mmCIF file of N, CA and C in Angstrom:
data_model
loop_
_atom_site.group_PDB
_atom_site.id
_atom_site.type_symbol
_atom_site.label_atom_id
_atom_site.label_comp_id
_atom_site.label_asym_id
_atom_site.label_seq_id
_atom_site.Cartn_x
_atom_site.Cartn_y
_atom_site.Cartn_z
ATOM 1 N N MET A 1 126.789 -175.860 -130.471
ATOM 2 C CA MET A 1 127.171 -176.156 -129.009
ATOM 3 C C MET A 1 127.337 -177.885 -128.875
ATOM 4 N N ASN A 2 126.875 -178.041 -127.549
ATOM 5 C CA ASN A 2 127.185 -179.599 -126.990
ATOM 6 C C ASN A 2 126.340 -180.321 -127.717
ATOM 7 N N ALA A 3 126.687 -181.332 -128.545
ATOM 8 C CA ALA A 3 125.493 -182.378 -129.400
ATOM 9 C C ALA A 3 125.012 -183.173 -128.127
ATOM 10 N N HIS A 4 125.769 -183.438 -126.649
ATOM 11 C CA HIS A 4 125.226 -184.338 -126.098
ATOM 12 C C HIS A 4 124.078 -184.084 -125.558
ATOM 13 N N GLN A 5 124.012 -182.694 -124.720
ATOM 14 C CA GLN A 5 123.429 -182.302 -123.856
ATOM 15 C C GLN A 5 123.214 -180.564 -124.324
ATOM 16 N N PRO A 6 122.089 -180.216 -124.097
ATOM 17 C CA PRO A 6 121.955 -178.825 -124.294
ATOM 18 C C PRO A 6 122.737 -177.975 -123.357
ATOM 19 N N VAL A 7 123.231 -177.165 -123.807
ATOM 20 C CA VAL A 7 124.026 -176.256 -123.144
ATOM 21 C C VAL A 7 123.053 -174.788 -122.310
ATOM 22 N N GLY A 8 122.863 -175.060 -121.350
ATOM 23 C CA GLY A 8 122.045 -173.798 -120.804
ATOM 24 C C GLY A 8 123.171 -172.601 -121.050
ATOM 25 N N ILE A 9 122.520 -171.772 -121.142
ATOM 26 C CA ILE A 9 123.244 -170.323 -120.849
ATOM 27 C C ILE A 9 122.414 -169.884 -119.909
ATOM 28 N N VAL A 10 123.377 -169.349 -119.077
ATOM 29 C CA VAL A 10 123.461 -168.093 -117.705
ATOM 30 C C VAL A 10 123.789 -166.906 -117.573
ATOM 31 N N MET A 11 122.323 -166.058 -118.111
ATOM 32 C CA MET A 11 122.981 -164.199 -118.103
ATOM 33 C C MET A 11 122.765 -163.524 -117.224
ATOM 34 N N ILE A 12 123.983 -163.144 -116.411
ATOM 35 C CA ILE A 12 123.928 -161.851 -115.297
ATOM 36 C C ILE A 12 124.143 -160.634 -115.930
ATOM 37 N N GLU A 13 122.899 -160.338 -115.881
ATOM 38 C CA GLU A 13 122.757 -159.049 -116.425
ATOM 39 C C GLU A 13 121.576 -158.188 -115.571
ATOM 40 N N ASP A 14 121.935 -156.825 -115.285
ATOM 41 C CA ASP A 14 120.958 -156.189 -114.057
ATOM 42 C C ASP A 14 120.169 -155.310 -114.776
ATOM 43 N N ASP A 15 120.649 -154.756 -115.814
ATOM 44 C CA ASP A 15 119.783 -154.137 -117.194
ATOM 45 C C ASP A 15 118.523 -155.094 -117.748
ATOM 46 N N GLU A 16 117.332 -154.624 -117.462
ATOM 47 C CA GLU A 16 116.055 -155.647 -118.016
ATOM 48 C C GLU A 16 116.639 -155.275 -119.398
ATOM 49 N N GLY A 17 116.787 -154.122 -119.988
ATOM 50 C CA GLY A 17 116.423 -153.766 -121.145
ATOM 51 C C GLY A 17 117.683 -154.710 -122.218
ATOM 52 N N HIS A 18 118.564 -154.207 -121.842
ATOM 53 C CA HIS A 18 119.874 -155.259 -122.110
ATOM 54 C C HIS A 18 119.705 -156.925 -121.804
ATOM 55 N N ALA A 19 119.076 -157.086 -121.258
ATOM 56 C CA ALA A 19 118.580 -158.610 -120.919
ATOM 57 C C ALA A 19 117.732 -158.774 -122.058
ATOM 58 N N ARG A 20 116.727 -157.949 -122.168
ATOM 59 C CA ARG A 20 115.697 -158.522 -123.137
ATOM 60 C C ARG A 20 116.448 -158.236 -124.562
ATOM 61 N N LEU A 21 117.229 -157.192 -124.827
ATOM 62 C CA LEU A 21 118.056 -157.133 -126.260
ATOM 63 C C LEU A 21 118.872 -158.151 -126.574
ATOM 64 N N ILE A 22 119.521 -158.533 -125.359
ATOM 65 C CA ILE A 22 120.310 -160.249 -125.976
ATOM 66 C C ILE A 22 119.515 -161.140 -125.782
ATOM 67 N N GLU A 23 118.382 -161.693 -125.145
ATOM 68 C CA GLU A 23 118.066 -162.731 -125.617
ATOM 69 C C GLU A 23 116.811 -162.958 -127.102
ATOM 70 N N LYS A 24 116.536 -161.468 -127.087
ATOM 71 C CA LYS A 24 115.954 -161.326 -128.192
ATOM 72 C C LYS A 24 117.016 -162.144 -129.764
ATOM 73 N N ASN A 25 118.240 -161.315 -129.214
ATOM 74 C CA ASN A 25 118.731 -161.034 -130.496
ATOM 75 C C ASN A 25 119.717 -162.487 -130.289
ATOM 76 N N ILE A 26 119.963 -163.113 -129.356
ATOM 77 C CA ILE A 26 120.735 -164.810 -129.210
ATOM 78 C C ILE A 26 119.310 -165.657 -130.078
ATOM 79 N N ARG A 27 118.169 -165.387 -129.643
ATOM 80 C CA ARG A 27 117.153 -166.211 -130.178
ATOM 81 C C ARG A 27 117.044 -165.968 -132.027
ATOM 82 N N ARG A 28 117.290 -164.568 -132.257
ATOM 83 C CA ARG A 28 117.230 -164.128 -133.746
ATOM 84 C C ARG A 28 118.483 -164.933 -134.701
ATOM 85 N N ALA A 29 118.962 -165.369 -133.594
ATOM 86 C CA ALA A 29 120.565 -165.869 -134.408
ATOM 87 C C ALA A 29 120.449 -167.812 -134.838
ATOM 88 N N GLY A 30 119.282 -167.943 -134.428
ATOM 89 C CA GLY A 30 118.732 -169.329 -134.123
ATOM 90 C C GLY A 30 119.371 -170.031 -132.812
ATOM 91 N N ILE A 31 119.493 -169.649 -131.952
ATOM 92 C CA ILE A 31 119.951 -170.373 -130.500
ATOM 93 C C ILE A 31 118.715 -170.909 -129.579
ATOM 94 N N SER A 32 118.205 -171.668 -129.469
ATOM 95 C CA SER A 32 117.006 -171.719 -128.674
ATOM 96 C C SER A 32 117.527 -172.439 -127.394
ATOM 97 N N ASN A 33 118.634 -172.923 -126.964
ATOM 98 C CA ASN A 33 118.819 -173.269 -125.702
ATOM 99 C C ASN A 33 118.380 -172.566 -124.161
ATOM 100 N N ASP A 34 118.103 -173.239 -123.430
ATOM 101 C CA ASP A 34 117.491 -172.347 -122.520
ATOM 102 C C ASP A 34 118.319 -171.084 -121.867
ATOM 103 N N ILE A 35 117.923 -170.070 -121.421
ATOM 104 C CA ILE A 35 118.264 -169.031 -121.045
ATOM 105 C C ILE A 35 117.594 -168.648 -119.592
ATOM 106 N N LYS A 36 118.780 -168.976 -118.674
ATOM 107 C CA LYS A 36 118.310 -167.852 -117.055
ATOM 108 C C LYS A 36 118.983 -166.608 -117.191
ATOM 109 N N HIS A 37 118.300 -166.027 -116.679
ATOM 110 C CA HIS A 37 118.508 -164.356 -116.707
ATOM 111 C C HIS A 37 118.398 -163.767 -114.873
ATOM 112 N N PHE A 38 119.727 -163.711 -114.484
ATOM 113 C CA PHE A 38 119.668 -163.002 -113.159
ATOM 114 C C PHE A 38 120.449 -162.178 -112.677
ATOM 115 N N ALA A 39 119.563 -161.308 -112.103
ATOM 116 C CA ALA A 39 119.765 -159.728 -112.456
ATOM 117 C C ALA A 39 120.739 -159.247 -111.233
ATOM 118 N N ASP A 40 121.230 -160.192 -110.127
ATOM 119 C CA ASP A 40 122.058 -159.986 -109.276
ATOM 120 C C ASP A 40 123.168 -161.006 -109.075
ATOM 121 N N GLY A 41 124.203 -160.747 -108.986
ATOM 122 C CA GLY A 41 125.567 -162.056 -108.661
ATOM 123 C C GLY A 41 124.766 -163.091 -107.856
ATOM 124 N N THR A 42 124.583 -162.360 -106.546
ATOM 125 C CA THR A 42 124.302 -163.520 -105.481
ATOM 126 C C THR A 42 123.229 -164.375 -106.006
ATOM 127 N N SER A 43 121.969 -164.514 -106.754
ATOM 128 C CA SER A 43 121.603 -165.486 -107.269
ATOM 129 C C SER A 43 121.809 -166.103 -107.987
ATOM 130 N N ALA A 44 122.536 -166.017 -108.824
ATOM 131 C CA ALA A 44 122.868 -166.477 -110.184
ATOM 132 C C ALA A 44 124.126 -167.115 -109.336
ATOM 133 N N LEU A 45 124.949 -167.289 -108.650
ATOM 134 C CA LEU A 45 125.692 -167.940 -107.817
ATOM 135 C C LEU A 45 125.323 -168.804 -107.260
ATOM 136 N N GLU A 46 124.420 -168.346 -106.374
ATOM 137 C CA GLU A 46 123.281 -169.595 -106.117
ATOM 138 C C GLU A 46 122.798 -170.833 -106.927
ATOM 139 N N TYR A 47 122.909 -170.122 -108.134
ATOM 140 C CA TYR A 47 122.235 -171.046 -109.233
ATOM 141 C C TYR A 47 123.004 -171.983 -109.473
ATOM 142 N N LEU A 48 124.455 -171.360 -110.211
ATOM 143 C CA LEU A 48 125.367 -171.804 -110.562
ATOM 144 C C LEU A 48 126.089 -173.216 -109.905
ATOM 145 N N PHE A 49 126.017 -172.449 -108.456
ATOM 146 C CA PHE A 49 126.966 -173.813 -107.192
ATOM 147 C C PHE A 49 125.705 -174.758 -106.638
ATOM 148 N N ASN A 50 124.623 -173.959 -105.968
ATOM 149 C CA ASN A 50 124.040 -174.879 -105.407
ATOM 150 C C ASN A 50 122.304 -175.710 -105.874
ATOM 151 N N ASP A 51 121.930 -174.857 -106.826
ATOM 152 C CA ASP A 51 120.628 -175.504 -107.687
ATOM 153 C C ASP A 51 120.728 -177.013 -108.082
ATOM 154 N N THR A 52 119.798 -177.580 -108.150
ATOM 155 C CA THR A 52 119.860 -179.058 -108.479
ATOM 156 C C THR A 52 119.805 -179.336 -109.519
ATOM 157 N N THR A 53 119.212 -177.711 -110.519
ATOM 158 C CA THR A 53 118.890 -177.688 -112.015
ATOM 159 C C THR A 53 120.505 -177.144 -112.702
ATOM 160 N N GLY A 54 121.229 -176.685 -111.381
ATOM 161 C CA GLY A 54 122.443 -175.739 -112.320
ATOM 162 C C GLY A 54 123.212 -176.348 -112.417
ATOM 163 N N PRO A 55 124.824 -175.756 -112.880
ATOM 164 C CA PRO A 55 125.206 -176.927 -114.085
ATOM 165 C C PRO A 55 126.714 -176.994 -113.204
ATOM 166 N N VAL A 56 126.444 -177.663 -111.712
ATOM 167 C CA VAL A 56 127.406 -178.502 -110.818
ATOM 168 C C VAL A 56 126.685 -179.426 -110.871
ATOM 169 N N HIS A 57 125.175 -179.817 -110.692
ATOM 170 C CA HIS A 57 124.870 -181.041 -110.536
ATOM 171 C C HIS A 57 124.096 -181.770 -111.922
ATOM 172 N N ASN A 58 124.575 -180.305 -113.003
ATOM 173 C CA ASN A 58 123.377 -180.839 -114.226
ATOM 174 C C ASN A 58 123.997 -180.690 -115.307
ATOM 175 N N GLY A 59 125.359 -180.614 -115.390
ATOM 176 C CA GLY A 59 125.694 -180.465 -116.488
ATOM 177 C C GLY A 59 125.985 -178.936 -117.267
ATOM 178 N N PRO A 60 126.692 -179.161 -118.734
ATOM 179 C CA PRO A 60 127.296 -177.705 -118.779
ATOM 180 C C PRO A 60 126.264 -176.475 -119.101
ATOM 181 N N CYS A 61 127.245 -175.165 -119.015
ATOM 182 C CA CYS A 61 126.735 -174.332 -119.269
ATOM 183 C C CYS A 61 127.074 -173.088 -119.460
ATOM 184 N N MET A 62 126.766 -171.869 -120.133
ATOM 185 C CA MET A 62 127.781 -170.966 -120.477
ATOM 186 C C MET A 62 127.924 -169.792 -119.624
ATOM 187 N N VAL A 63 128.457 -168.839 -119.718
ATOM 188 C CA VAL A 63 127.681 -167.669 -118.705
ATOM 189 C C VAL A 63 127.866 -166.256 -119.862
ATOM 190 N N LEU A 64 127.329 -165.723 -119.648
ATOM 191 C CA LEU A 64 127.240 -164.043 -120.250
ATOM 192 C C LEU A 64 126.935 -163.115 -118.904
ATOM 193 N N LEU A 65 128.184 -161.985 -118.724
ATOM 194 C CA LEU A 65 128.217 -161.754 -117.790
ATOM 195 C C LEU A 65 128.913 -160.316 -117.743
ATOM 196 N N ASP A 66 127.674 -159.410 -117.135
ATOM 197 C CA ASP A 66 128.109 -158.031 -117.073
ATOM 198 C C ASP A 66 128.607 -157.972 -115.996
ATOM 199 N N LEU A 67 129.714 -156.997 -116.124
ATOM 200 C CA LEU A 67 131.224 -156.686 -114.783
ATOM 201 C C LEU A 67 129.668 -155.934 -114.062
ATOM 202 N N ASN A 68 129.095 -155.074 -114.178
ATOM 203 C CA ASN A 68 128.602 -154.022 -113.531
ATOM 204 C C ASN A 68 127.291 -154.481 -112.611
ATOM 205 N N LEU A 69 127.155 -155.017 -111.612
ATOM 206 C CA LEU A 69 126.419 -155.984 -110.789
ATOM 207 C C LEU A 69 125.931 -154.634 -109.568
ATOM 208 N N PRO A 70 124.256 -154.845 -109.143
ATOM 209 C CA PRO A 70 124.112 -154.058 -108.103
ATOM 210 C C PRO A 70 125.062 -154.530 -107.045
ATOM 211 N N ASP A 71 125.456 -155.782 -106.632
ATOM 212 C CA ASP A 71 125.602 -156.139 -105.291
ATOM 213 C C ASP A 71 126.986 -156.836 -105.184
ATOM 214 N N MET A 72 127.466 -157.170 -106.115
ATOM 215 C CA MET A 72 129.178 -157.634 -106.376
ATOM 216 C C MET A 72 129.670 -157.408 -107.466
ATOM 217 N N SER A 73 130.953 -156.846 -107.915
ATOM 218 C CA SER A 73 131.466 -156.910 -109.137
ATOM 219 C C SER A 73 131.549 -158.382 -110.287
ATOM 220 N N GLY A 74 131.494 -158.245 -111.137
ATOM 221 C CA GLY A 74 131.577 -159.507 -112.162
ATOM 222 C C GLY A 74 132.520 -160.071 -112.536
ATOM 223 N N THR A 75 134.044 -159.324 -111.908
ATOM 224 C CA THR A 75 135.343 -159.868 -111.798
ATOM 225 C C THR A 75 134.975 -161.156 -110.725
ATOM 226 N N ALA A 76 134.226 -160.849 -109.556
ATOM 227 C CA ALA A 76 134.664 -161.520 -108.604
ATOM 228 C C ALA A 76 133.584 -162.460 -109.162
ATOM 229 N N ILE A 77 132.669 -162.787 -109.560
ATOM 230 C CA ILE A 77 132.086 -164.240 -110.010
ATOM 231 C C ILE A 77 132.783 -164.364 -111.294
ATOM 232 N N LEU A 78 133.263 -164.157 -112.164
ATOM 233 C CA LEU A 78 134.154 -164.598 -112.657
ATOM 234 C C LEU A 78 135.444 -165.837 -111.957
ATOM 235 N N GLU A 79 136.070 -164.781 -111.179
ATOM 236 C CA GLU A 79 137.176 -165.389 -110.227
ATOM 237 C C GLU A 79 136.417 -166.925 -109.634
ATOM 238 N N LYS A 80 134.967 -166.690 -109.056
ATOM 239 C CA LYS A 80 134.421 -167.849 -108.544
ATOM 240 C C LYS A 80 134.397 -169.209 -109.348
ATOM 241 N N ILE A 81 133.547 -168.732 -110.590
ATOM 242 C CA ILE A 81 133.792 -169.915 -111.361
ATOM 243 C C ILE A 81 135.097 -170.743 -111.590
ATOM 244 N N LYS A 82 135.800 -169.593 -111.988
ATOM 245 C CA LYS A 82 137.197 -170.308 -112.493
ATOM 246 C C LYS A 82 137.758 -171.082 -111.715
ATOM 247 N N SER A 83 137.301 -170.300 -110.691
ATOM 248 C CA SER A 83 138.470 -171.359 -109.340
ATOM 249 C C SER A 83 137.526 -172.627 -108.800
ATOM 250 N N ASN A 84 136.679 -172.717 -109.631
ATOM 251 C CA ASN A 84 135.838 -173.784 -108.927
ATOM 252 C C ASN A 84 135.789 -175.477 -110.006
ATOM 253 N N ASP A 85 136.234 -176.203 -108.892
ATOM 254 C CA ASP A 85 136.903 -177.759 -109.876
ATOM 255 C C ASP A 85 136.031 -178.219 -110.744
ATOM 256 N N LYS A 86 134.414 -177.854 -109.981
ATOM 257 C CA LYS A 86 133.458 -178.465 -111.518
ATOM 258 C C LYS A 86 132.981 -177.794 -112.502
ATOM 259 N N LEU A 87 133.826 -176.192 -112.216
ATOM 260 C CA LEU A 87 133.060 -174.989 -113.370
ATOM 261 C C LEU A 87 134.274 -174.332 -114.230
ATOM 262 N N HIS A 88 135.223 -174.628 -113.692
ATOM 263 C CA HIS A 88 136.746 -173.952 -114.490
ATOM 264 C C HIS A 88 136.357 -173.950 -115.679
ATOM 265 N N ARG A 89 135.643 -174.870 -116.118
ATOM 266 C CA ARG A 89 136.016 -175.237 -117.930
ATOM 267 C C ARG A 89 135.068 -174.144 -118.603
ATOM 268 N N THR A 90 133.897 -173.608 -117.881
ATOM 269 C CA THR A 90 132.550 -173.063 -118.400
ATOM 270 C C THR A 90 132.791 -172.152 -119.036
ATOM 271 N N PRO A 91 132.969 -171.741 -120.377
ATOM 272 C CA PRO A 91 133.093 -170.795 -121.028
ATOM 273 C C PRO A 91 132.090 -169.215 -120.648
ATOM 274 N N VAL A 92 133.071 -168.612 -120.304
ATOM 275 C CA VAL A 92 132.530 -166.950 -119.704
ATOM 276 C C VAL A 92 132.876 -165.976 -120.542
ATOM 277 N N VAL A 93 131.319 -165.365 -121.282
ATOM 278 C CA VAL A 93 131.990 -164.173 -122.138
ATOM 279 C C VAL A 93 131.447 -163.316 -121.238
ATOM 280 N N VAL A 94 132.313 -162.105 -121.156
ATOM 281 C CA VAL A 94 132.056 -160.945 -120.573
ATOM 282 C C VAL A 94 131.297 -160.028 -121.496
ATOM 283 N N LEU A 95 129.968 -159.604 -121.251
ATOM 284 C CA LEU A 95 129.706 -158.292 -121.888
ATOM 285 C C LEU A 95 128.928 -157.403 -120.928
ATOM 286 N N THR A 96 129.853 -156.253 -121.319
ATOM 287 C CA THR A 96 129.824 -154.997 -120.678
ATOM 288 C C THR A 96 130.242 -153.578 -120.678
ATOM 289 N N THR A 97 129.664 -152.743 -120.549
ATOM 290 C CA THR A 97 129.843 -151.348 -120.770
ATOM 291 C C THR A 97 131.167 -150.917 -121.034
ATOM 292 N N THR A 98 132.046 -151.645 -120.302
ATOM 293 C CA THR A 98 133.514 -150.662 -119.528
ATOM 294 C C THR A 98 134.508 -151.371 -121.188
ATOM 295 N N ASP A 99 135.088 -150.057 -121.260
ATOM 296 C CA ASP A 99 136.508 -150.721 -122.301
ATOM 297 C C ASP A 99 137.953 -150.505 -121.588
ATOM 298 N N ASP A 100 137.938 -149.992 -120.616
ATOM 299 C CA ASP A 100 139.086 -149.756 -119.744
ATOM 300 C C ASP A 100 139.877 -151.118 -120.145
ATOM 301 N N LYS A 101 141.111 -150.716 -120.815
ATOM 302 C CA LYS A 101 142.228 -151.561 -120.500
ATOM 303 C C LYS A 101 142.588 -152.852 -119.973
ATOM 304 N N VAL A 102 142.517 -152.381 -118.601
ATOM 305 C CA VAL A 102 143.002 -152.743 -117.324
ATOM 306 C C VAL A 102 141.890 -153.640 -116.466
ATOM 307 N N GLU A 103 140.607 -153.158 -117.127
ATOM 308 C CA GLU A 103 139.650 -154.322 -116.748
ATOM 309 C C GLU A 103 139.556 -155.170 -117.560
ATOM 310 N N ILE A 104 140.153 -155.482 -118.754
ATOM 311 C CA ILE A 104 139.821 -156.210 -119.890
ATOM 312 C C ILE A 104 140.894 -157.313 -119.641
ATOM 313 N N GLN A 105 142.346 -156.935 -119.473
ATOM 314 C CA GLN A 105 142.970 -157.616 -119.321
ATOM 315 C C GLN A 105 143.061 -158.540 -117.644
ATOM 316 N N ARG A 106 142.198 -157.766 -116.592
ATOM 317 C CA ARG A 106 141.860 -158.487 -115.485
ATOM 318 C C ARG A 106 141.268 -159.477 -116.255
ATOM 319 N N CYS A 107 140.297 -159.619 -116.940
ATOM 320 C CA CYS A 107 139.122 -160.144 -116.902
ATOM 321 C C CYS A 107 139.594 -161.893 -117.582
ATOM 322 N N TYR A 108 141.167 -161.367 -118.542
ATOM 323 C CA TYR A 108 141.272 -162.780 -119.135
ATOM 324 C C TYR A 108 142.146 -163.278 -118.118
ATOM 325 N N ASP A 109 143.055 -162.697 -117.509
ATOM 326 C CA ASP A 109 143.908 -162.949 -116.441
ATOM 327 C C ASP A 109 143.100 -164.114 -115.486
ATOM 328 N N LEU A 110 142.058 -163.650 -115.425
ATOM 329 C CA LEU A 110 141.138 -164.498 -114.984
ATOM 330 C C LEU A 110 140.575 -165.670 -115.236
ATOM 331 N N GLY A 111 140.510 -165.749 -116.303
ATOM 332 C CA GLY A 111 140.193 -166.857 -117.212
ATOM 333 C C GLY A 111 138.641 -166.562 -117.975
ATOM 334 N N CYS A 112 138.521 -165.601 -118.204
ATOM 335 C CA CYS A 112 137.134 -164.788 -119.401
ATOM 336 C C CYS A 112 137.713 -165.734 -120.651
ATOM 337 N N ASN A 113 136.775 -166.266 -121.105
ATOM 338 C CA ASN A 113 136.922 -166.708 -122.471
ATOM 339 C C ASN A 113 136.535 -165.464 -123.545
ATOM 340 N N VAL A 114 136.211 -164.548 -123.243
ATOM 341 C CA VAL A 114 135.986 -163.504 -124.675
ATOM 342 C C VAL A 114 135.532 -162.496 -124.032
ATOM 343 N N TYR A 115 135.886 -161.314 -124.880
ATOM 344 C CA TYR A 115 135.258 -160.127 -123.745
ATOM 345 C C TYR A 115 134.884 -159.176 -124.984
ATOM 346 N N ILE A 116 133.261 -158.649 -124.587
ATOM 347 C CA ILE A 116 132.911 -157.714 -125.622
ATOM 348 C C ILE A 116 132.430 -156.868 -125.092
ATOM 349 N N THR A 117 132.922 -155.483 -125.677
ATOM 350 C CA THR A 117 132.162 -154.208 -125.429
ATOM 351 C C THR A 117 130.899 -153.919 -125.609
ATOM 352 N N LYS A 118 129.919 -153.376 -124.770
ATOM 353 C CA LYS A 118 128.239 -153.105 -125.130
ATOM 354 C C LYS A 118 128.923 -151.859 -126.199
ATOM 355 N N PRO A 119 128.400 -152.204 -127.472
ATOM 356 C CA PRO A 119 127.985 -150.726 -128.580
ATOM 357 C C PRO A 119 126.906 -150.159 -127.497
ATOM 358 N N VAL A 120 127.366 -148.982 -127.298
ATOM 359 C CA VAL A 120 126.505 -147.716 -126.775
ATOM 360 C C VAL A 120 124.916 -147.797 -127.649
ATOM 361 N N ASN A 121 124.988 -147.209 -129.119
ATOM 362 C CA ASN A 121 123.868 -147.511 -130.038
ATOM 363 C C ASN A 121 123.305 -149.007 -129.927
ATOM 364 N N TYR A 122 122.070 -148.977 -130.032
ATOM 365 C CA TYR A 122 121.260 -149.840 -129.890
ATOM 366 C C TYR A 122 121.309 -150.852 -131.095
ATOM 367 N N GLU A 123 121.463 -150.002 -132.350
ATOM 368 C CA GLU A 123 121.546 -151.418 -133.486
ATOM 369 C C GLU A 123 122.943 -151.699 -133.437
ATOM 370 N N SER A 124 124.115 -151.436 -133.679
ATOM 371 C CA SER A 124 124.995 -151.876 -133.046
ATOM 372 C C SER A 124 125.014 -152.700 -132.158
ATOM 373 N N PHE A 125 124.826 -152.864 -131.107
ATOM 374 C CA PHE A 125 124.823 -153.534 -129.501
ATOM 375 C C PHE A 125 123.570 -155.195 -130.360
ATOM 376 N N ALA A 126 122.637 -154.663 -130.670
ATOM 377 C CA ALA A 126 121.733 -155.840 -131.516
ATOM 378 C C ALA A 126 122.648 -156.382 -132.652
ATOM 379 N N ASP A 127 123.419 -155.790 -133.282
ATOM 380 C CA ASP A 127 123.568 -156.456 -134.112
ATOM 381 C C ASP A 127 125.296 -157.195 -133.501
ATOM 382 N N ALA A 128 125.843 -156.638 -132.540
ATOM 383 C CA ALA A 128 127.161 -157.702 -131.798
ATOM 384 C C ALA A 128 126.669 -158.937 -130.960
ATOM 385 N N ILE A 129 125.095 -158.542 -130.649
ATOM 386 C CA ILE A 129 124.740 -159.696 -129.861
ATOM 387 C C ILE A 129 123.816 -160.706 -130.862
ATOM 388 N N ARG A 130 123.459 -160.327 -131.802
ATOM 389 C CA ARG A 130 123.413 -161.476 -133.116
ATOM 390 C C ARG A 130 124.748 -162.074 -133.911
ATOM 391 N N GLN A 131 125.797 -161.582 -133.652
ATOM 392 C CA GLN A 131 126.933 -162.092 -134.120
ATOM 393 C C GLN A 131 127.645 -163.132 -132.962
ATOM 394 N N LEU A 132 127.504 -162.308 -131.384
ATOM 395 C CA LEU A 132 127.481 -163.499 -130.642
ATOM 396 C C LEU A 132 126.532 -164.787 -130.778
ATOM 397 N N GLY A 133 125.536 -164.344 -131.003
ATOM 398 C CA GLY A 133 124.670 -165.705 -131.195
ATOM 399 C C GLY A 133 124.870 -166.521 -132.296
ATOM 400 N N LEU A 134 125.598 -166.319 -133.553
ATOM 401 C CA LEU A 134 126.374 -166.976 -134.084
ATOM 402 C C LEU A 134 127.441 -167.682 -133.871
ATOM 403 N N PHE A 135 128.359 -167.150 -132.937
ATOM 404 C CA PHE A 135 129.658 -167.182 -132.459
ATOM 405 C C PHE A 135 129.141 -168.606 -131.525
ATOM 406 N N LEU A 136 127.511 -168.559 -130.329
ATOM 407 C CA LEU A 136 127.505 -169.982 -129.843
ATOM 408 C C LEU A 136 127.365 -170.936 -130.418
ATOM 409 N N ALA A 137 126.370 -170.440 -131.799
ATOM 410 C CA ALA A 137 125.804 -171.791 -132.160
ATOM 411 C C ALA A 137 127.489 -172.283 -132.469
ATOM 412 N N VAL A 138 128.380 -172.491 -132.701
ATOM 413 C CA VAL A 138 129.521 -173.560 -133.665
ATOM 414 C C VAL A 138 130.341 -173.743 -132.379
ATOM 415 N N ILE A 139 130.249 -173.077 -131.225
ATOM 416 C CA ILE A 139 131.522 -173.396 -130.330
ATOM 417 C C ILE A 139 131.168 -174.734 -129.807
ATOM 418 N N GLN A 140 132.173 -175.475 -129.048
ATOM 419 C CA GLN A 140 131.880 -176.458 -128.274
ATOM 420 C C GLN A 140 132.292 -176.108 -126.635
ATOM 421 N N VAL A 141 131.576 -176.739 -125.980
ATOM 422 C CA VAL A 141 131.535 -176.409 -124.495
ATOM 423 C C VAL A 141 131.739 -177.649 -123.647
ATOM 424 N N PRO A 142 133.087 -177.823 -122.789
ATOM 425 C CA PRO A 142 133.546 -179.253 -122.437
ATOM 426 C C PRO A 142 131.747 -179.806 -121.560
ATOM 427 N N GLU A 143 132.064 -180.946 -121.220
ATOM 428 C CA GLU A 143 131.243 -181.396 -119.905
ATOM 429 C C GLU A 143 131.741 -180.946 -118.655
ATOM 430 N N VAL A 144 130.758 -180.906 -117.822
ATOM 431 C CA VAL A 144 131.009 -180.750 -116.494
ATOM 432 C C VAL A 144 131.322 -182.075 -115.743
ATOM 433 N N GLU A 145 132.924 -181.991 -115.063
ATOM 434 C CA GLU A 145 133.391 -183.390 -114.506
ATOM 435 C C GLU A 145 132.290 -183.660 -113.120
#
C-alpha cells in the first residue's frame, strides 16, 4: 500500500462471521494495516466523514463494503464516498453475496474500484479473501487532499 502513511482499512460488514473471516484471511496474506470494522452504514459514515481519526481528517483509507446492511444500502454509502471532495479517490472494494448483473453495473457506475462476489463455500470464500489480501499488498492508494 502507500509507503508514506499506513492506509487504514475500513470494513463495513454486518455479518460477524464474514467480518472475522475477512480479517483473518487479510492478515494471513501479510497485511498488518489497521482494520476498523463497522456492522452498519451509519457508524461507518460517521467514522469516514466526521471522526478525527477517520480518513477525511487523517489520511488515506480503503473501504471493504458489503451491500446488504441493516440500516442502509451499500450503494448509498458508495455514492456518498465517491461524491465527497476529500474521499472520492478512496478505493472501494465491494464484497457481497449479490451477483446480480444490474447491481454490479450500478456499483461500477457509482465508482466502485473492485466488485467481488462472496463465494458461498467457506473454503472458496477464505481463498478469495487471501487473494484480495495479496492484491491489497501491492496497490497504491492516493493521499487525501
